Coordinates of C-alpha atoms in Angstrom, one line a residue:
Chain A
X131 CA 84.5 101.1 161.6
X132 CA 82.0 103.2 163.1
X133 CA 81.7 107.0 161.2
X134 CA 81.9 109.9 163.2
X135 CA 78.3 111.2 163.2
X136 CA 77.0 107.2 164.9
X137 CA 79.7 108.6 167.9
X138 CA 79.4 112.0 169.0
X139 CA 81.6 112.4 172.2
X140 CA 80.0 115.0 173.1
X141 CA 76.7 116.0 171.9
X142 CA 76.1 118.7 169.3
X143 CA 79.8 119.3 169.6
X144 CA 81.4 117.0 166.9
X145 CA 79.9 119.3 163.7
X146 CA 81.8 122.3 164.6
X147 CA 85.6 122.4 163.3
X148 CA 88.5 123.3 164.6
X149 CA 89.7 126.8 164.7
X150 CA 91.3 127.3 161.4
X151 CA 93.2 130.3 163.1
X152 CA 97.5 130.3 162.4
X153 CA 98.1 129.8 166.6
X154 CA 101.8 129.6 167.6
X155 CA 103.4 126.2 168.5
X156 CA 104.0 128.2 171.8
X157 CA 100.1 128.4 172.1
X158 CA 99.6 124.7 170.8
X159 CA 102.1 123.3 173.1
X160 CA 104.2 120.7 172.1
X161 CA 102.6 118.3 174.0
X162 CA 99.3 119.1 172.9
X163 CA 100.6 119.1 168.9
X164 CA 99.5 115.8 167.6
X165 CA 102.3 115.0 165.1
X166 CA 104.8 115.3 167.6
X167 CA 103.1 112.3 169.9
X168 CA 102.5 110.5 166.6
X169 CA 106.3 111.0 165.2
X170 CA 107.3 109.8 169.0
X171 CA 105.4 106.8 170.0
X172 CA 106.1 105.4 166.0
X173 CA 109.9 105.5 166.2
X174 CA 109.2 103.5 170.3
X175 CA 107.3 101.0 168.4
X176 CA 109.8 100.6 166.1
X177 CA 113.0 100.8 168.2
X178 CA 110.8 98.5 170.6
X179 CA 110.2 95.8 167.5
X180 CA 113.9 96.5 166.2
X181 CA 114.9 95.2 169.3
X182 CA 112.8 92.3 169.9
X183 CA 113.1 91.0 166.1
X184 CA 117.3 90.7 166.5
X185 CA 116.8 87.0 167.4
X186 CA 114.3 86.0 164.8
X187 CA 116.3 87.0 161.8
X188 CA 113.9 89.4 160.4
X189 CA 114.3 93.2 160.0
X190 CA 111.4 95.0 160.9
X191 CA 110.1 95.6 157.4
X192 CA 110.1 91.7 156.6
X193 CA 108.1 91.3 159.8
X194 CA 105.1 94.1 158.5
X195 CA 105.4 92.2 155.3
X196 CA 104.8 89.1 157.1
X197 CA 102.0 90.9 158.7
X198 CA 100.1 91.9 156.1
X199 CA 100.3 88.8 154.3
X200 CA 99.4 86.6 157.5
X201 CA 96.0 88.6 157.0
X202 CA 95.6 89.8 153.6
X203 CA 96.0 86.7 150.7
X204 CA 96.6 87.8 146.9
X205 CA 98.4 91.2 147.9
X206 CA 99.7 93.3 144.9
X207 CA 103.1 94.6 145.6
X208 CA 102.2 98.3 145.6
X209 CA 99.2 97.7 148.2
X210 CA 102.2 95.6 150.7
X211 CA 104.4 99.3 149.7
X212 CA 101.4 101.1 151.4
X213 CA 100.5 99.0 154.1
X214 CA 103.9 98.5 155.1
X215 CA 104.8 101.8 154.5
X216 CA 107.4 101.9 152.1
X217 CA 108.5 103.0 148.6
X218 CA 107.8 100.2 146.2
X219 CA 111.2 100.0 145.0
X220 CA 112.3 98.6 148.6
X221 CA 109.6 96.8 148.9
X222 CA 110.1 95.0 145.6
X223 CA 113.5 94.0 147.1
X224 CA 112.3 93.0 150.6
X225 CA 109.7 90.7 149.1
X226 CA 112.0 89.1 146.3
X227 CA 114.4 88.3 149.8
X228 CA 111.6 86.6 151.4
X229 CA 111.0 84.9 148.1
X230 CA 114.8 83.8 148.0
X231 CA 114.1 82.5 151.7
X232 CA 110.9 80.1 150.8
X233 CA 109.1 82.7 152.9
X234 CA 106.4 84.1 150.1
X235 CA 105.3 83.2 146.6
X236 CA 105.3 86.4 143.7
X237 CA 103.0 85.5 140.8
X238 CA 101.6 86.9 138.4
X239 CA 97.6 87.3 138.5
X240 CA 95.6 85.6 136.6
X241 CA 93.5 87.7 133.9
X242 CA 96.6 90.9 134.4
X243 CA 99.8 89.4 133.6
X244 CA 101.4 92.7 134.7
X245 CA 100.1 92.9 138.5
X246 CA 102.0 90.1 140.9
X247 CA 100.0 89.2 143.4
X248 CA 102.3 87.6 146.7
X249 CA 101.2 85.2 149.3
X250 CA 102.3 83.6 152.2
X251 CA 104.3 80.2 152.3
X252 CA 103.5 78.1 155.0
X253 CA 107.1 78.5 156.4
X254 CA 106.7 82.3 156.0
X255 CA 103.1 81.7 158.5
X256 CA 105.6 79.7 160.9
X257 CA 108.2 82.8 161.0
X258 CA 105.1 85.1 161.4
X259 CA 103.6 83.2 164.2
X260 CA 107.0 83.1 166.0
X261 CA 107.8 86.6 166.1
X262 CA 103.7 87.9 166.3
X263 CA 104.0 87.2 170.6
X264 CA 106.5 90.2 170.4
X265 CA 104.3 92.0 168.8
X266 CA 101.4 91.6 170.6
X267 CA 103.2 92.0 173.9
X268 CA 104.6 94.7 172.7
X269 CA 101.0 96.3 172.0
X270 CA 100.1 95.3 175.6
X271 CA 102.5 97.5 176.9
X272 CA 101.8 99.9 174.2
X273 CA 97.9 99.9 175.9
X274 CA 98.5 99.0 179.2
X275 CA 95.7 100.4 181.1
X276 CA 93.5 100.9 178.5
X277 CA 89.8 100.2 178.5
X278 CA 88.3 98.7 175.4
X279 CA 86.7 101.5 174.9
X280 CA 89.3 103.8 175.3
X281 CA 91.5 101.8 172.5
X282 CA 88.5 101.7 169.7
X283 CA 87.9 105.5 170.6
X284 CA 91.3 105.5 169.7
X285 CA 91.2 103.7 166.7
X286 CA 88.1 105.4 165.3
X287 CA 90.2 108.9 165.9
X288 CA 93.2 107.6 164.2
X289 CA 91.5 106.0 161.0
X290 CA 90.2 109.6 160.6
X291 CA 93.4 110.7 160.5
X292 CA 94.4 108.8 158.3
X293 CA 92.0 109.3 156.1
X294 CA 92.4 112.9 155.9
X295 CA 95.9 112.8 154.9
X296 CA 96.3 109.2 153.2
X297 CA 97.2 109.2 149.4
X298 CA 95.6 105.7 148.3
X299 CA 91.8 104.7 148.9
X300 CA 92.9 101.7 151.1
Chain B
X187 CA 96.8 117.6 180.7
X188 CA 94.3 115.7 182.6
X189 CA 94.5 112.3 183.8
X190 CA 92.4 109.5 183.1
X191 CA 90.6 109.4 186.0
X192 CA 89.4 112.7 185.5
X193 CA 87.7 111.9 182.2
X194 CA 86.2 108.6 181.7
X195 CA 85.3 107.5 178.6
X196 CA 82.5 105.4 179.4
X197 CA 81.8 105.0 183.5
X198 CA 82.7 102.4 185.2
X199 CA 85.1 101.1 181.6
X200 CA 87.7 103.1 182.6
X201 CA 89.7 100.7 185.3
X202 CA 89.1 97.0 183.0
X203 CA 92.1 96.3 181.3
X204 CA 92.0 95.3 178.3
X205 CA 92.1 91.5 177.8
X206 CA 95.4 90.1 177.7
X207 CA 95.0 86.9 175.8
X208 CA 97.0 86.6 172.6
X209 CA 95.1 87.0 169.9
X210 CA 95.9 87.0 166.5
X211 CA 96.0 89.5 163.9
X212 CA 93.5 88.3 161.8
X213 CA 91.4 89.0 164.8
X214 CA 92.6 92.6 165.7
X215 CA 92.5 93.0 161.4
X216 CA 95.1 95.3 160.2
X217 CA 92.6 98.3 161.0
X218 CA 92.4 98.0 164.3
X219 CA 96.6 97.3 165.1
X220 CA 97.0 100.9 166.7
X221 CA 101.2 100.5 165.6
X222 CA 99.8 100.3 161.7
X223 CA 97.6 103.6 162.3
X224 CA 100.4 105.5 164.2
X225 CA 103.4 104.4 161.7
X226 CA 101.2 104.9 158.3
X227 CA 100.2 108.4 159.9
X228 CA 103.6 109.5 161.0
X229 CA 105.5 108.7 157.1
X230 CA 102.1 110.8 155.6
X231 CA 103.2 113.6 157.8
X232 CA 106.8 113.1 157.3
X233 CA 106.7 113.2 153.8
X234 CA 104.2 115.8 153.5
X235 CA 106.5 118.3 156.0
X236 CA 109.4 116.9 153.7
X237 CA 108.0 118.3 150.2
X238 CA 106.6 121.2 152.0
X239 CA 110.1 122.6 153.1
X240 CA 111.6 122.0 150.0
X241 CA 111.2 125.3 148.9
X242 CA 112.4 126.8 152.6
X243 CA 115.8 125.0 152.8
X244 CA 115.3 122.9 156.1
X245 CA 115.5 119.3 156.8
X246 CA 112.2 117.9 158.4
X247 CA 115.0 117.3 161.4
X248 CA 116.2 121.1 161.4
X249 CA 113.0 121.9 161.4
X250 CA 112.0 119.9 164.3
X251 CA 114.5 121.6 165.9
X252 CA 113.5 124.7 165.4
X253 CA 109.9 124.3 166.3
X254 CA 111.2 122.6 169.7
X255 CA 113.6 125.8 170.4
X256 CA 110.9 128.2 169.9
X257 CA 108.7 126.6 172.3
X258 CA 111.5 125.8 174.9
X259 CA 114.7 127.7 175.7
X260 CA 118.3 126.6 177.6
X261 CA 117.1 122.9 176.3
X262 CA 120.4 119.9 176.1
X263 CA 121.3 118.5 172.8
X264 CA 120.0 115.2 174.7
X265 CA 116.5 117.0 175.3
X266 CA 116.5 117.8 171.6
X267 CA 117.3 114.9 170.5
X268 CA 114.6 112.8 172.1
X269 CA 112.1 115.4 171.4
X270 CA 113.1 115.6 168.0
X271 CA 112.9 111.8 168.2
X272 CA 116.7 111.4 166.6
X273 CA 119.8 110.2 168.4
X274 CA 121.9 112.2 169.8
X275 CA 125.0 111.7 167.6
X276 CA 122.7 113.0 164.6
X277 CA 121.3 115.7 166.8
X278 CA 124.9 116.8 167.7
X279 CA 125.5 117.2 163.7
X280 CA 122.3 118.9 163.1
X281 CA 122.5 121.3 165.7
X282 CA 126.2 122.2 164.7
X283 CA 124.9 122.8 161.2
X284 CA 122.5 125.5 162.2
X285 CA 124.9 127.1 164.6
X286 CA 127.0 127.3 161.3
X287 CA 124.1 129.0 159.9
X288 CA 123.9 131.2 162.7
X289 CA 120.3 130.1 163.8
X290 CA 121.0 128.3 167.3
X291 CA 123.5 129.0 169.9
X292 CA 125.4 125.9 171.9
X293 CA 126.8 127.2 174.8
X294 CA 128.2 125.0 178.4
X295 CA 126.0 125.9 181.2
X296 CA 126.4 128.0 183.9
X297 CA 127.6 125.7 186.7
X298 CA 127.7 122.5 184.9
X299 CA 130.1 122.8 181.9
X300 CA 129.3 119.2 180.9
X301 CA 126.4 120.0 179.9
X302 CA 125.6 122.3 176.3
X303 CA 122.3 124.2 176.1
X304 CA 121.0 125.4 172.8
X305 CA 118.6 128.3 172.1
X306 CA 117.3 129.7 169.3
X307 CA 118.7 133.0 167.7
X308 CA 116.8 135.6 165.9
X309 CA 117.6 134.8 162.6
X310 CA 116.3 130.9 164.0
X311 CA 113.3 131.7 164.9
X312 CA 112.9 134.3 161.7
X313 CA 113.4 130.6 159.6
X314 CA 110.9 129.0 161.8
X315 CA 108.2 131.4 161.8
X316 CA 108.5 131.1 158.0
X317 CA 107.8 127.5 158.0
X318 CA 105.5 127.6 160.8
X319 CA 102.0 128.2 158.4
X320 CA 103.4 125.2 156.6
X321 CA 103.4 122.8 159.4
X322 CA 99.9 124.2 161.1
X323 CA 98.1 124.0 157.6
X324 CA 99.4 120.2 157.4
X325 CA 97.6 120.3 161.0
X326 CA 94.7 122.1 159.8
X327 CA 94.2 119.2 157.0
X328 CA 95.1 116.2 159.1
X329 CA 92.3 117.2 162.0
X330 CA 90.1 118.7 159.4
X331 CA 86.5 117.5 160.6
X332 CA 88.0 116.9 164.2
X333 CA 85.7 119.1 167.0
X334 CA 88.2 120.6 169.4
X335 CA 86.8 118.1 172.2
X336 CA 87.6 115.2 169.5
X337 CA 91.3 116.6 169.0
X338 CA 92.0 116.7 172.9
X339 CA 90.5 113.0 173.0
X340 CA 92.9 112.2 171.2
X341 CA 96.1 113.9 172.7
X342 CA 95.1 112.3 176.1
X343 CA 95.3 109.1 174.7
X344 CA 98.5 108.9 172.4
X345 CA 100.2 111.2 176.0
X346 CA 98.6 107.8 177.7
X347 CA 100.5 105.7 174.7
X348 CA 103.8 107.2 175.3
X349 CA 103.7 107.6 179.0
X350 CA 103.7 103.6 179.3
X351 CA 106.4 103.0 176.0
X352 CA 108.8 106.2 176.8
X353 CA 112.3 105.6 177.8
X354 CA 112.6 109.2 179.2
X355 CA 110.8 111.2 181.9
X356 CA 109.5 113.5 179.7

């Protein structure tokens, strides 16, 4: 991930912020407030994936938790709760599911008996790689007309986000 | 808003498409799935407008409402509901709840008595202008760093996002 100050967009502009001032959502725009697209374009995405995952047997949580772990090996319950975002409590029960289903291993880890690390079986890998052409055509449409660049520039201004208003270090 | 065309990112990027070849996630990497990004930031804001208005007596949903109405007036409960990115039975219950409360008016309009327009009253918009600093310091602390160039990047390219996933015209 590239940091901000290695990609000016434009030059000598990036170092000065934002006016701070309280403006009016009626000076904004709704359009132009960010949290609006954001809220918007998330519940597509999911509606989208809702849709797609009817015929695979898998809610849309089981398939980020299939996700993750198709990427991520060793994964402690909490950090699947934050990637996938979702309380613990529901995650805890979506994981022991896929458990129940031969999908993913819970164990404990080795040297911390009180942190379970999960993993992917290989069946869980087979459902993943079933249901990931969805996804990725999904995202397709998602980007469709987007340059490369245009979709890290992207990327690089979300991650910020994120990391502005993220609870966790990860 | 201005369209791509007008503003390329990098000349000449602009018109490639991005390739289309499936590839996996472990090759995008978690960090670089745009859904992840846009579904981890829109929970952080959702919970961090939910324990904000705690203390004010509005839903996140009423007070999507609310910020919609005082940007828009005569809007449909259908409008709303999409804008406020709920479905429309919900949106139908919400809105009757804040007539109740005597901050929106429903009322048929005027030559098509099919269809219900809501606006805000003045009591409405007395509740949203209390919330208001609430939801633009939340701003303020998501785009902190952002130049204003860098925040209208960004805009352009989620209004890109949701032009080519929307299921409405606006």
């Amino acid at each position: 991930m590239q940091e901000t100050q290695d990609f000016p967009l434009v030059e000598g502009d990036v170092d000065r912020p934002r006016d701070a001032a309280p403006r009016s959502l009626g000076q904004i725009g709704l359009d132009h407030f960010a949290p609006y697209l954001i809220n918007r374009i998330s519940a597509r995405w999911n509606a989208d994936m809702l849709d797609r995952l009817k015929e695979y047997g898998l809610s849309t949580l089981e398939m980020r938790v299939l996700a993750i772990l198709s990427v991520m090996p060793d994964v402690t319950i909490n950090e699947i709760a934050v990637f996938a975002v979702t309380e613990q409590s529901t995650m805890s029960r979506t994981l022991h599911g896929l458990e129940g289903r031969g999908l993913v291993t819970i164990r404990r880890r080795e040297g911390d008996q009180r942190v379970r690390e999960v993993n992917m079986t290989k069946d869980g890998r087979a459902a993943f790689n079933q249901v990931w052409p969805e996804m990725h055509d999904s995202l397709n449409r998602m980007f469709a007309g987007f340059s490369d660049t245009e979709y890290e520039m992207l990327i690089m201004l979300l991650t910020r986000v994120l990391r502005n208003i993220r609870h966790h270090d990860f």
